[in-house]
């Protein structure tokens, strides 16, 4: 494409936002078009184009369904993250509460699909390879729901390009880059979340394109419909995964640009008019989506009303809203002289001690106190037993023996008959934290170092301390450090048990503990004899908004905490070029595997298109600085604003992953890949045609009328598009055995390992 100066056309097409601006109506039909909610085809050629467009979209949709449903029942085993998202569907069927780092919409839809096809929720999806057919799981129906959403995404992509004014061939290419992409196909024919996520993201972009077409008919019914539609689909995108925030940013950037243009005094708008636009967009794109997003969690909480595997992640108050929760059934008030086991809330290990002592000198040369070791141990053991001793006078019986919030206590280790202590000695693994040890009960000189305050989470003054439900922090009175443990194991001298130390940060959320069980009371009797009759307890009520925000915070915290290594994790710099994939499933008996990888030629085409667009814009900006005008105004406006909108969507869905420390996988790039497919079509249109259909916007009462233009690819353009389609289709077919788990010999696997960084199974050994 030459960037040499050329003669400008007389028409100028300014756009107030990041989407295409076009001429306003077809000549000869002005009045009819002003009254019509949709453009009226002026002649048979336009009707033929519409028919061709709808036919192409229909054929694409049929092909998308075929390639996503072919062999959808194979393998008849749990594949990859079906372990998680299949089990979540079963929890919805059984109405048992679970915890996950993602919002609930896509999982609720999977649960609804499972219920529709007759799944009873009894199958656990415990590990990859578990057999569906022997347990009568209707997995094909559950997978089919995701495949339907993945198939519908393809015509939506086609529609985005057509509604943006691009020729049928260009829209066909962008849609084909998604339709025949092995990565999208793999991810959308299993019981996963990405089919819903990508569909709702595409619908958000489509709705905003349609909303922008009505910018000259502001505040009309159709204007409001597409504004609220955009907000609704944005809420659905966020309701699937937190990365839906990136779709909000994509649309939000275009909205800000749009409002900036409306604010221009040259437009002649009053500030009241500007504020009206601003307020209505806040309502349609922030308030309404927030309410819809809230509704997903309201339904989520209403459905999951029974105790389940997610209880322990939540606060005691939250847990007591769940029927059958252990806190409701077994939580008991703790009294002085009770013997208890204490468990760390996060690592689920018991506070433990034994007769062995710390070594005199650690490996780094530091000196210890050589006191008795205090550690954490994962299994039930008598060395986990601690007796709660008072530090004040208490009555012989009655309520005065109950331990309460902010009480100061001592903890006696039953087996060794010693008292828990911390002092100003560095812990074995963390020189900045204090060591925990124990001392003899008669050591009066150090008695002050054995004083600990029980600080119960979210408690009022005088609230009783309860087992199970009473999450607490144990604060050392003299030094203010908090009892804490972390997953790092101590050396062999401590039998590889978990270190316990004094954390100086009292706000650290990982310093919470709870009493797992009451072993005996102060008389030495079995605790059950004291509670032979326990009144049944009703579930408690907690305000929905409080439960909502508690879950949001936990989701964000645990999402950020997914930092452990994974053999198929990858970095964002690898994604646009498909440098690595993900092994979803293997069967060594048949040499079959599912390897999630993108269509290599398709992804490289998109990556090159992104670079070409940036190069074109840069060259145009430099040329204009030197007084040259290489691109006509109408084409520049469309290129900058429409293609720029698509590029922004790609950037917002891609670059934030560089800032994340959590595990990242290739499938996280799928929303960005869809946006890059839109960029690829736009760039190819600029190279081949440099013209787009207009009008695509609906005229207002003050719109100036201009002649219509229809973009045509021509023989050369269709030849280029057809060639690219053949290459993309060929690559799809070549990689299809890895997508559909077809049997391959070792040599066939080797030939499909197109990049050395791919980690395929069953490769044949190469002879040198």
JSON list of C-alpha atoms in Angstrom, two decimals, residues 95 97 301-302 304-307 311 314-328 537-544 546-547 550:
[
{"chain": "A", "resi": 95, "resn": "UNK", "atom": "CA", "xyz": [-27.40, -26.90, 45.80]},
{"chain": "A", "resi": 97, "resn": "UNK", "atom": "CA", "xyz": [-22.05, -24.13, 48.38]},
{"chain": "A", "resi": 301, "resn": "UNK", "atom": "CA", "xyz": [-26.62, -17.52, 46.86]},
{"chain": "A", "resi": 302, "resn": "UNK", "atom": "CA", "xyz": [-30.28, -18.52, 46.54]},
{"chain": "A", "resi": 304, "resn": "UNK", "atom": "CA", "xyz": [-26.49, -22.77, 46.88]},
{"chain": "A", "resi": 305, "resn": "UNK", "atom": "CA", "xyz": [-28.23, -22.86, 50.24]},
{"chain": "A", "resi": 306, "resn": "UNK", "atom": "CA", "xyz": [-26.69, -26.05, 51.68]},
{"chain": "A", "resi": 307, "resn": "UNK", "atom": "CA", "xyz": [-23.29, -26.59, 53.23]},
{"chain": "A", "resi": 311, "resn": "UNK", "atom": "CA", "xyz": [-17.75, -23.29, 53.42]},
{"chain": "A", "resi": 314, "resn": "UNK", "atom": "CA", "xyz": [-16.01, -17.95, 54.05]},
{"chain": "A", "resi": 315, "resn": "UNK", "atom": "CA", "xyz": [-16.40, -16.12, 57.33]},
{"chain": "A", "resi": 316, "resn": "UNK", "atom": "CA", "xyz": [-18.19, -17.86, 60.20]},
{"chain": "A", "resi": 317, "resn": "UNK", "atom": "CA", "xyz": [-21.16, -15.49, 59.81]},
{"chain": "A", "resi": 318, "resn": "UNK", "atom": "CA", "xyz": [-21.44, -16.46, 56.14]},
{"chain": "A", "resi": 319, "resn": "UNK", "atom": "CA", "xyz": [-21.13, -20.17, 56.90]},
{"chain": "A", "resi": 320, "resn": "UNK", "atom": "CA", "xyz": [-23.96, -20.03, 59.40]},
{"chain": "A", "resi": 321, "resn": "UNK", "atom": "CA", "xyz": [-26.34, -18.99, 56.59]},
{"chain": "A", "resi": 322, "resn": "UNK", "atom": "CA", "xyz": [-25.89, -22.44, 55.00]},
{"chain": "A", "resi": 323, "resn": "UNK", "atom": "CA", "xyz": [-28.14, -25.29, 56.05]},
{"chain": "A", "resi": 324, "resn": "UNK", "atom": "CA", "xyz": [-26.31, -28.28, 57.48]},
{"chain": "A", "resi": 325, "resn": "UNK", "atom": "CA", "xyz": [-23.11, -26.34, 58.05]},
{"chain": "A", "resi": 326, "resn": "UNK", "atom": "CA", "xyz": [-20.81, -27.81, 60.69]},
{"chain": "A", "resi": 327, "resn": "UNK", "atom": "CA", "xyz": [-20.74, -24.50, 62.51]},
{"chain": "A", "resi": 328, "resn": "UNK", "atom": "CA", "xyz": [-24.50, -24.71, 63.04]},
{"chain": "A", "resi": 537, "resn": "UNK", "atom": "CA", "xyz": [-30.00, -24.30, 65.32]},
{"chain": "A", "resi": 538, "resn": "UNK", "atom": "CA", "xyz": [-31.64, -22.38, 62.50]},
{"chain": "A", "resi": 539, "resn": "UNK", "atom": "CA", "xyz": [-29.65, -20.84, 59.66]},
{"chain": "A", "resi": 540, "resn": "UNK", "atom": "CA", "xyz": [-28.80, -17.23, 60.28]},
{"chain": "A", "resi": 541, "resn": "UNK", "atom": "CA", "xyz": [-29.48, -14.27, 58.03]},
{"chain": "A", "resi": 542, "resn": "UNK", "atom": "CA", "xyz": [-26.75, -12.01, 56.63]},
{"chain": "A", "resi": 543, "resn": "UNK", "atom": "CA", "xyz": [-27.43, -9.06, 54.33]},
{"chain": "A", "resi": 544, "resn": "UNK", "atom": "CA", "xyz": [-26.97, -9.97, 50.67]},
{"chain": "A", "resi": 546, "resn": "UNK", "atom": "CA", "xyz": [-22.39, -8.06, 52.84]},
{"chain": "A", "resi": 547, "resn": "UNK", "atom": "CA", "xyz": [-22.14, -11.59, 51.46]},
{"chain": "A", "resi": 550, "resn": "UNK", "atom": "CA", "xyz": [-17.09, -10.74, 51.13]}
]
